[in-house]
Amino acid sequence: MDSNIFVCLMGIGTVFFGLICLIVLTSLMGLVFGKRQNAAPAVPVASPVSAELNRQELIAAVSAAIAEDLGTDISGIRILSIKEL
């Protein structure tokens, strides 16, 4: 009975020792590689026309997905509104 408890405690101890080593190593890697900061590239501002085109593409994609799921033709699907969550 004592050997079962010993094996169990050794297994749990080994796992926790491994986890502590992983935490230490990732913290050290964060310190070493975290000093480099890359500047984010400038993102161009989209015009309202392209936003409207993207919205139309979104509605088309959603309509196609719903029609595929329902097994109907896409002409039978009419989306009245889409709200961003």
mmCIF file of N, CA, C and O in Angstrom:
data_model
loop_
_atom_site.group_PDB
_atom_site.id
_atom_site.type_symbol
_atom_site.label_atom_id
_atom_site.label_comp_id
_atom_site.label_asym_id
_atom_site.label_seq_id
_atom_site.Cartn_x
_atom_site.Cartn_y
_atom_site.Cartn_z
ATOM 1 N N MET A 1 0.821 -1.181 0.000
ATOM 2 C CA MET A 1 0.000 0.000 0.000
ATOM 3 C C MET A 1 0.872 1.253 0.000
ATOM 4 O O MET A 1 0.541 2.214 -0.647
ATOM 5 N N ASP A 2 1.991 1.231 0.700
ATOM 6 C CA ASP A 2 2.872 2.388 0.755
ATOM 7 C C ASP A 2 3.512 2.665 -0.596
ATOM 8 O O ASP A 2 3.749 3.818 -0.941
ATOM 9 N N SER A 3 3.801 1.624 -1.368
ATOM 10 C CA SER A 3 4.427 1.839 -2.676
ATOM 11 C C SER A 3 3.451 2.501 -3.649
ATOM 12 O O SER A 3 3.866 3.289 -4.498
ATOM 13 N N ASN A 4 2.153 2.210 -3.527
ATOM 14 C CA ASN A 4 1.171 2.861 -4.393
ATOM 15 C C ASN A 4 1.097 4.356 -4.116
ATOM 16 O O ASN A 4 1.029 5.169 -5.039
ATOM 17 N N ILE A 5 1.112 4.722 -2.865
ATOM 18 C CA ILE A 5 1.075 6.136 -2.490
ATOM 19 C C ILE A 5 2.349 6.830 -2.941
ATOM 20 O O ILE A 5 2.315 7.951 -3.454
ATOM 21 N N PHE A 6 3.490 6.153 -2.791
ATOM 22 C CA PHE A 6 4.775 6.720 -3.208
ATOM 23 C C PHE A 6 4.779 6.968 -4.716
ATOM 24 O O PHE A 6 5.197 8.038 -5.174
ATOM 25 N N VAL A 7 4.304 6.009 -5.489
ATOM 26 C CA VAL A 7 4.274 6.159 -6.946
ATOM 27 C C VAL A 7 3.338 7.296 -7.343
ATOM 28 O O VAL A 7 3.654 8.103 -8.223
ATOM 29 N N CYS A 8 2.216 7.384 -6.688
ATOM 30 C CA CYS A 8 1.257 8.452 -6.974
ATOM 31 C C CYS A 8 1.860 9.817 -6.654
ATOM 32 O O CYS A 8 1.763 10.757 -7.459
ATOM 33 N N LEU A 9 2.489 9.950 -5.497
ATOM 34 C CA LEU A 9 3.098 11.229 -5.121
ATOM 35 C C LEU A 9 4.266 11.591 -6.036
ATOM 36 O O LEU A 9 4.455 12.772 -6.372
ATOM 37 N N MET A 10 5.044 10.602 -6.449
ATOM 38 C CA MET A 10 6.152 10.871 -7.374
ATOM 39 C C MET A 10 5.626 11.332 -8.732
ATOM 40 O O MET A 10 6.188 12.241 -9.354
ATOM 41 N N GLY A 11 4.537 10.728 -9.185
ATOM 42 C CA GLY A 11 3.950 11.140 -10.468
ATOM 43 C C GLY A 11 3.418 12.556 -10.406
ATOM 44 O O GLY A 11 3.661 13.373 -11.302
ATOM 45 N N ILE A 12 2.694 12.865 -9.335
ATOM 46 C CA ILE A 12 2.154 14.222 -9.177
ATOM 47 C C ILE A 12 3.288 15.234 -9.026
ATOM 48 O O ILE A 12 3.261 16.315 -9.603
ATOM 49 N N GLY A 13 4.311 14.876 -8.273
ATOM 50 C CA GLY A 13 5.465 15.766 -8.104
ATOM 51 C C GLY A 13 6.194 16.011 -9.410
ATOM 52 O O GLY A 13 6.616 17.138 -9.692
ATOM 53 N N THR A 14 6.330 14.973 -10.220
ATOM 54 C CA THR A 14 6.997 15.119 -11.513
ATOM 55 C C THR A 14 6.209 16.053 -12.424
ATOM 56 O O THR A 14 6.783 16.918 -13.108
ATOM 57 N N VAL A 15 4.902 15.894 -12.437
ATOM 58 C CA VAL A 15 4.070 16.751 -13.280
ATOM 59 C C VAL A 15 4.182 18.207 -12.836
ATOM 60 O O VAL A 15 4.364 19.115 -13.660
ATOM 61 N N PHE A 16 4.088 18.465 -11.546
ATOM 62 C CA PHE A 16 4.180 19.847 -11.069
ATOM 63 C C PHE A 16 5.563 20.430 -11.291
ATOM 64 O O PHE A 16 5.697 21.606 -11.618
ATOM 65 N N PHE A 17 6.600 19.621 -11.161
ATOM 66 C CA PHE A 17 7.944 20.097 -11.441
ATOM 67 C C PHE A 17 8.078 20.475 -12.922
ATOM 68 O O PHE A 17 8.651 21.518 -13.264
ATOM 69 N N GLY A 18 7.516 19.661 -13.794
ATOM 70 C CA GLY A 18 7.542 19.973 -15.228
ATOM 71 C C GLY A 18 6.773 21.245 -15.546
ATOM 72 O O GLY A 18 7.212 22.063 -16.361
ATOM 73 N N LEU A 19 5.628 21.420 -14.902
ATOM 74 C CA LEU A 19 4.849 22.636 -15.129
ATOM 75 C C LEU A 19 5.587 23.874 -14.639
ATOM 76 O O LEU A 19 5.563 24.924 -15.293
ATOM 77 N N ILE A 20 6.237 23.774 -13.506
ATOM 78 C CA ILE A 20 7.021 24.904 -12.988
ATOM 79 C C ILE A 20 8.166 25.232 -13.938
ATOM 80 O O ILE A 20 8.443 26.411 -14.211
ATOM 81 N N CYS A 21 8.813 24.209 -14.481
ATOM 82 C CA CYS A 21 9.884 24.445 -15.455
ATOM 83 C C CYS A 21 9.349 25.145 -16.703
ATOM 84 O O CYS A 21 10.002 26.057 -17.234
ATOM 85 N N LEU A 22 8.179 24.738 -17.175
ATOM 86 C CA LEU A 22 7.586 25.394 -18.343
ATOM 87 C C LEU A 22 7.262 26.860 -18.058
ATOM 88 O O LEU A 22 7.484 27.737 -18.900
ATOM 89 N N ILE A 23 6.760 27.144 -16.881
ATOM 90 C CA ILE A 23 6.437 28.522 -16.518
ATOM 91 C C ILE A 23 7.696 29.369 -16.473
ATOM 92 O O ILE A 23 7.737 30.493 -16.980
ATOM 93 N N VAL A 24 8.753 28.835 -15.886
ATOM 94 C CA VAL A 24 10.020 29.576 -15.797
ATOM 95 C C VAL A 24 10.591 29.815 -17.183
ATOM 96 O O VAL A 24 11.036 30.927 -17.510
ATOM 97 N N LEU A 25 10.575 28.780 -18.034
ATOM 98 C CA LEU A 25 11.137 28.930 -19.377
ATOM 99 C C LEU A 25 10.342 29.930 -20.212
ATOM 100 O O LEU A 25 10.923 30.750 -20.930
ATOM 101 N N THR A 26 9.024 29.894 -20.144
ATOM 102 C CA THR A 26 8.242 30.855 -20.923
ATOM 103 C C THR A 26 8.412 32.272 -20.394
ATOM 104 O O THR A 26 8.401 33.231 -21.170
ATOM 105 N N SER A 27 8.573 32.426 -19.100
ATOM 106 C CA SER A 27 8.827 33.760 -18.542
ATOM 107 C C SER A 27 10.175 34.291 -19.014
ATOM 108 O O SER A 27 10.291 35.468 -19.385
ATOM 109 N N LEU A 28 11.184 33.436 -19.031
ATOM 110 C CA LEU A 28 12.502 33.859 -19.516
ATOM 111 C C LEU A 28 12.458 34.206 -20.993
ATOM 112 O O LEU A 28 13.056 35.197 -21.425
ATOM 113 N N MET A 29 11.743 33.411 -21.776
ATOM 114 C CA MET A 29 11.627 33.705 -23.207
ATOM 115 C C MET A 29 10.870 35.016 -23.429
ATOM 116 O O MET A 29 11.200 35.773 -24.344
ATOM 117 N N GLY A 30 9.881 35.294 -22.600
ATOM 118 C CA GLY A 30 9.159 36.564 -22.701
ATOM 119 C C GLY A 30 10.059 37.738 -22.402
ATOM 120 O O GLY A 30 9.953 38.793 -23.025
ATOM 121 N N LEU A 31 10.960 37.572 -21.436
ATOM 122 C CA LEU A 31 11.896 38.653 -21.117
ATOM 123 C C LEU A 31 12.910 38.856 -22.231
ATOM 124 O O LEU A 31 13.256 39.986 -22.574
ATOM 125 N N VAL A 32 13.393 37.766 -22.807
ATOM 126 C CA VAL A 32 14.422 37.864 -23.844
ATOM 127 C C VAL A 32 13.834 38.397 -25.141
ATOM 128 O O VAL A 32 14.371 39.326 -25.755
ATOM 129 N N PHE A 33 12.728 37.815 -25.599
ATOM 130 C CA PHE A 33 12.163 38.187 -26.886
ATOM 131 C C PHE A 33 11.142 39.314 -26.783
ATOM 132 O O PHE A 33 10.718 39.856 -27.793
ATOM 133 N N GLY A 34 10.739 39.688 -25.606
ATOM 134 C CA GLY A 34 9.759 40.744 -25.442
ATOM 135 C C GLY A 34 10.337 42.137 -25.585
ATOM 136 O O GLY A 34 9.609 43.107 -25.691
ATOM 137 N N LYS A 35 11.651 42.249 -25.609
ATOM 138 C CA LYS A 35 12.277 43.559 -25.717
ATOM 139 C C LYS A 35 12.131 44.128 -27.117
ATOM 140 O O LYS A 35 12.132 45.330 -27.301
ATOM 141 N N ARG A 36 12.021 43.256 -28.111
ATOM 142 C CA ARG A 36 11.850 43.723 -29.480
ATOM 143 C C ARG A 36 10.391 44.103 -29.696
ATOM 144 O O ARG A 36 9.499 43.310 -29.472
ATOM 145 N N GLN A 37 10.193 45.314 -30.147
ATOM 146 C CA GLN A 37 8.841 45.760 -30.459
ATOM 147 C C GLN A 37 8.826 46.225 -31.903
ATOM 148 O O GLN A 37 9.509 47.169 -32.272
ATOM 149 N N ASN A 38 8.047 45.530 -32.704
ATOM 150 C CA ASN A 38 7.923 45.907 -34.109
ATOM 151 C C ASN A 38 6.786 46.910 -34.238
ATOM 152 O O ASN A 38 5.728 46.751 -33.653
ATOM 153 N N ALA A 39 7.046 47.939 -35.000
ATOM 154 C CA ALA A 39 6.002 48.938 -35.238
ATOM 155 C C ALA A 39 4.953 48.327 -36.151
ATOM 156 O O ALA A 39 5.273 47.694 -37.153
ATOM 157 N N ALA A 40 3.708 48.515 -35.804
ATOM 158 C CA ALA A 40 2.623 47.985 -36.618
ATOM 159 C C ALA A 40 2.524 48.794 -37.895
ATOM 160 O O ALA A 40 2.603 50.023 -37.870
ATOM 161 N N PRO A 41 2.364 48.125 -39.040
ATOM 162 C CA PRO A 41 2.249 48.870 -40.287
ATOM 163 C C PRO A 41 0.941 49.654 -40.323
ATOM 164 O O PRO A 41 -0.063 49.259 -39.741
ATOM 165 N N ALA A 42 0.994 50.782 -40.978
ATOM 166 C CA ALA A 42 -0.186 51.636 -41.065
ATOM 167 C C ALA A 42 -1.246 50.951 -41.916
ATOM 168 O O ALA A 42 -0.967 50.453 -43.002
ATOM 169 N N VAL A 43 -2.459 50.925 -41.413
ATOM 170 C CA VAL A 43 -3.566 50.309 -42.128
ATOM 171 C C VAL A 43 -4.313 51.401 -42.867
ATOM 172 O O VAL A 43 -4.744 52.386 -42.253
ATOM 173 N N PRO A 44 -4.480 51.240 -44.178
ATOM 174 C CA PRO A 44 -5.199 52.280 -44.908
ATOM 175 C C PRO A 44 -6.670 52.298 -44.507
ATOM 176 O O PRO A 44 -7.272 51.270 -44.257
ATOM 177 N N VAL A 45 -7.228 53.489 -44.459
ATOM 178 C CA VAL A 45 -8.628 53.648 -44.082
ATOM 179 C C VAL A 45 -9.490 53.329 -45.298
ATOM 180 O O VAL A 45 -9.270 53.851 -46.380
ATOM 181 N N ALA A 46 -10.468 52.459 -45.095
ATOM 182 C CA ALA A 46 -11.332 52.056 -46.198
ATOM 183 C C ALA A 46 -12.365 53.140 -46.465
ATOM 184 O O ALA A 46 -12.886 53.782 -45.551
ATOM 185 N N SER A 47 -12.659 53.332 -47.720
ATOM 186 C CA SER A 47 -13.671 54.321 -48.084
ATOM 187 C C SER A 47 -15.060 53.720 -47.891
ATOM 188 O O SER A 47 -15.223 52.506 -47.872
ATOM 189 N N PRO A 48 -16.087 54.560 -47.750
ATOM 190 C CA PRO A 48 -17.447 54.042 -47.556
ATOM 191 C C PRO A 48 -17.931 53.186 -48.711
ATOM 192 O O PRO A 48 -18.719 52.275 -48.526
ATOM 193 N N VAL A 49 -17.452 53.440 -49.933
ATOM 194 C CA VAL A 49 -17.879 52.642 -51.081
ATOM 195 C C VAL A 49 -17.398 51.211 -50.933
ATOM 196 O O VAL A 49 -18.149 50.262 -51.145
ATOM 197 N N SER A 50 -16.145 51.016 -50.539
ATOM 198 C CA SER A 50 -15.630 49.661 -50.374
ATOM 199 C C SER A 50 -16.292 48.969 -49.188
ATOM 200 O O SER A 50 -16.475 47.761 -49.196
ATOM 201 N N ALA A 51 -16.677 49.741 -48.166
ATOM 202 C CA ALA A 51 -17.382 49.138 -47.035
ATOM 203 C C ALA A 51 -18.741 48.622 -47.476
ATOM 204 O O ALA A 51 -19.188 47.567 -47.036
ATOM 205 N N GLU A 52 -19.412 49.348 -48.371
ATOM 206 C CA GLU A 52 -20.706 48.902 -48.883
ATOM 207 C C GLU A 52 -20.531 47.647 -49.739
ATOM 208 O O GLU A 52 -21.348 46.734 -49.675
ATOM 209 N N LEU A 53 -19.458 47.589 -50.524
ATOM 210 C CA LEU A 53 -19.206 46.392 -51.321
ATOM 211 C C LEU A 53 -18.932 45.199 -50.416
ATOM 212 O O LEU A 53 -19.401 44.092 -50.679
ATOM 213 N N ASN A 54 -18.173 45.423 -49.351
ATOM 214 C CA ASN A 54 -17.904 44.331 -48.420
ATOM 215 C C ASN A 54 -19.181 43.863 -47.751
ATOM 216 O O ASN A 54 -19.356 42.685 -47.498
ATOM 217 N N ARG A 55 -20.091 44.770 -47.469
ATOM 218 C CA ARG A 55 -21.369 44.407 -46.844
ATOM 219 C C ARG A 55 -22.203 43.578 -47.807
ATOM 220 O O ARG A 55 -22.841 42.604 -47.415
ATOM 221 N N GLN A 56 -22.197 43.943 -49.082
ATOM 222 C CA GLN A 56 -22.929 43.168 -50.077
ATOM 223 C C GLN A 56 -22.335 41.770 -50.233
ATOM 224 O O GLN A 56 -23.060 40.791 -50.379
ATOM 225 N N GLU A 57 -21.006 41.690 -50.185
ATOM 226 C CA GLU A 57 -20.355 40.388 -50.253
ATOM 227 C C GLU A 57 -20.693 39.549 -49.026
ATOM 228 O O GLU A 57 -20.896 38.334 -49.129
ATOM 229 N N LEU A 58 -20.772 40.200 -47.869
ATOM 230 C CA LEU A 58 -21.133 39.501 -46.644
ATOM 231 C C LEU A 58 -22.544 38.947 -46.732
ATOM 232 O O LEU A 58 -22.802 37.791 -46.393
ATOM 233 N N ILE A 59 -23.477 39.756 -47.217
ATOM 234 C CA ILE A 59 -24.860 39.301 -47.359
ATOM 235 C C ILE A 59 -24.946 38.152 -48.348
ATOM 236 O O ILE A 59 -25.669 37.172 -48.136
ATOM 237 N N ALA A 60 -24.179 38.226 -49.440
ATOM 238 C CA ALA A 60 -24.173 37.143 -50.417
ATOM 239 C C ALA A 60 -23.624 35.859 -49.811
ATOM 240 O O ALA A 60 -24.165 34.770 -50.034
ATOM 241 N N ALA A 61 -22.564 35.974 -49.021
ATOM 242 C CA ALA A 61 -21.971 34.789 -48.406
ATOM 243 C C ALA A 61 -22.906 34.173 -47.382
ATOM 244 O O ALA A 61 -23.056 32.938 -47.316
ATOM 245 N N VAL A 62 -23.557 35.021 -46.577
ATOM 246 C CA VAL A 62 -24.495 34.514 -45.573
ATOM 247 C C VAL A 62 -25.690 33.855 -46.257
ATOM 248 O O VAL A 62 -26.146 32.783 -45.850
ATOM 249 N N SER A 63 -26.185 34.468 -47.317
ATOM 250 C CA SER A 63 -27.312 33.890 -48.052
ATOM 251 C C SER A 63 -26.945 32.532 -48.628
ATOM 252 O O SER A 63 -27.729 31.578 -48.560
ATOM 253 N N ALA A 64 -25.756 32.431 -49.199
ATOM 254 C CA ALA A 64 -25.318 31.162 -49.769
ATOM 255 C C ALA A 64 -25.176 30.090 -48.694
ATOM 256 O O ALA A 64 -25.556 28.935 -48.904
ATOM 257 N N ALA A 65 -24.651 30.460 -47.526
ATOM 258 C CA ALA A 65 -24.489 29.488 -46.445
ATOM 259 C C ALA A 65 -25.839 29.005 -45.928
ATOM 260 O O ALA A 65 -26.034 27.814 -45.672
ATOM 261 N N ILE A 66 -26.792 29.933 -45.783
ATOM 262 C CA ILE A 66 -28.124 29.549 -45.298
ATOM 263 C C ILE A 66 -28.822 28.664 -46.320
ATOM 264 O O ILE A 66 -29.445 27.653 -45.971
ATOM 265 N N ALA A 67 -28.725 29.033 -47.608
ATOM 266 C CA ALA A 67 -29.351 28.227 -48.648
ATOM 267 C C ALA A 67 -28.746 26.832 -48.705
ATOM 268 O O ALA A 67 -29.465 25.844 -48.886
ATOM 269 N N GLU A 68 -27.446 26.730 -48.541
ATOM 270 C CA GLU A 68 -26.788 25.420 -48.547
ATOM 271 C C GLU A 68 -27.237 24.582 -47.363
ATOM 272 O O GLU A 68 -27.490 23.383 -47.491
ATOM 273 N N ASP A 69 -27.348 25.213 -46.197
ATOM 274 C CA ASP A 69 -27.751 24.481 -45.001
ATOM 275 C C ASP A 69 -29.200 24.007 -45.105
ATOM 276 O O ASP A 69 -29.526 22.900 -44.682
ATOM 277 N N LEU A 70 -30.069 24.853 -45.666
ATOM 278 C CA LEU A 70 -31.479 24.492 -45.789
ATOM 279 C C LEU A 70 -31.748 23.588 -46.990
ATOM 280 O O LEU A 70 -32.812 22.987 -47.085
ATOM 281 N N GLY A 71 -30.797 23.530 -47.915
ATOM 282 C CA GLY A 71 -30.975 22.706 -49.105
ATOM 283 C C GLY A 71 -31.918 23.339 -50.115
ATOM 284 O O GLY A 71 -32.585 22.638 -50.868
ATOM 285 N N THR A 72 -31.996 24.663 -50.125
ATOM 286 C CA THR A 72 -32.866 25.366 -51.064
ATOM 287 C C THR A 72 -32.022 26.195 -52.013
ATOM 288 O O THR A 72 -30.805 26.288 -51.890
ATOM 289 N N ASP A 73 -32.712 26.818 -52.967
ATOM 290 C CA ASP A 73 -32.046 27.702 -53.915
ATOM 291 C C ASP A 73 -31.800 29.053 -53.251
ATOM 292 O O ASP A 73 -32.583 29.495 -52.403
ATOM 293 N N ILE A 74 -30.731 29.721 -53.657
ATOM 294 C CA ILE A 74 -30.385 30.996 -53.030
ATOM 295 C C ILE A 74 -31.413 32.074 -53.351
ATOM 296 O O ILE A 74 -31.575 33.039 -52.601
ATOM 297 N N SER A 75 -32.162 31.925 -54.448
ATOM 298 C CA SER A 75 -33.181 32.927 -54.784
ATOM 299 C C SER A 75 -34.353 32.898 -53.802
ATOM 300 O O SER A 75 -35.107 33.858 -53.715
ATOM 301 N N GLY A 76 -34.483 31.801 -53.050
ATOM 302 C CA GLY A 76 -35.547 31.701 -52.060
ATOM 303 C C GLY A 76 -35.178 32.300 -50.713
ATOM 304 O O GLY A 76 -35.993 32.328 -49.796
ATOM 305 N N ILE A 77 -33.968 32.821 -50.571
ATOM 306 C CA ILE A 77 -33.487 33.400 -49.321
ATOM 307 C C ILE A 77 -33.535 34.920 -49.443
ATOM 308 O O ILE A 77 -33.042 35.508 -50.407
ATOM 309 N N ARG A 78 -34.123 35.574 -48.446
ATOM 310 C CA ARG A 78 -34.152 37.032 -48.418
ATOM 311 C C ARG A 78 -33.721 37.501 -47.034
ATOM 312 O O ARG A 78 -34.415 37.251 -46.037
ATOM 313 N N ILE A 79 -32.612 38.180 -46.959
ATOM 314 C CA ILE A 79 -32.095 38.690 -45.688
ATOM 315 C C ILE A 79 -32.541 40.142 -45.569
ATOM 316 O O ILE A 79 -32.234 40.983 -46.428
ATOM 317 N N LEU A 80 -33.260 40.428 -44.504
ATOM 318 C CA LEU A 80 -33.770 41.784 -44.304
ATOM 319 C C LEU A 80 -32.778 42.677 -43.600
ATOM 320 O O LEU A 80 -32.670 43.861 -43.900
ATOM 321 N N SER A 81 -32.049 42.144 -42.622
ATOM 322 C CA SER A 81 -31.071 42.963 -41.922
ATOM 323 C C SER A 81 -30.018 42.068 -41.284
ATOM 324 O O SER A 81 -30.262 40.922 -40.982
ATOM 325 N N ILE A 82 -28.840 42.655 -41.121
ATOM 326 C CA ILE A 82 -27.728 41.983 -40.439
ATOM 327 C C ILE A 82 -27.216 42.951 -39.385
ATOM 328 O O ILE A 82 -26.895 44.096 -39.690
ATOM 329 N N LYS A 83 -27.163 42.458 -38.156
ATOM 330 C CA LYS A 83 -26.675 43.289 -37.061
ATOM 331 C C LYS A 83 -25.359 42.713 -36.541
ATOM 332 O O LYS A 83 -25.230 41.509 -36.353
ATOM 333 N N GLU A 84 -24.417 43.573 -36.315
ATOM 334 C CA GLU A 84 -23.129 43.163 -35.806
ATOM 335 C C GLU A 84 -23.249 42.910 -34.311
ATOM 336 O O GLU A 84 -23.827 43.692 -33.565
ATOM 337 N N LEU A 85 -22.726 41.772 -33.864
ATOM 338 C CA LEU A 85 -22.801 41.421 -32.439
ATOM 339 C C LEU A 85 -21.582 41.921 -31.713
ATOM 340 O O LEU A 85 -20.515 41.959 -32.158
#
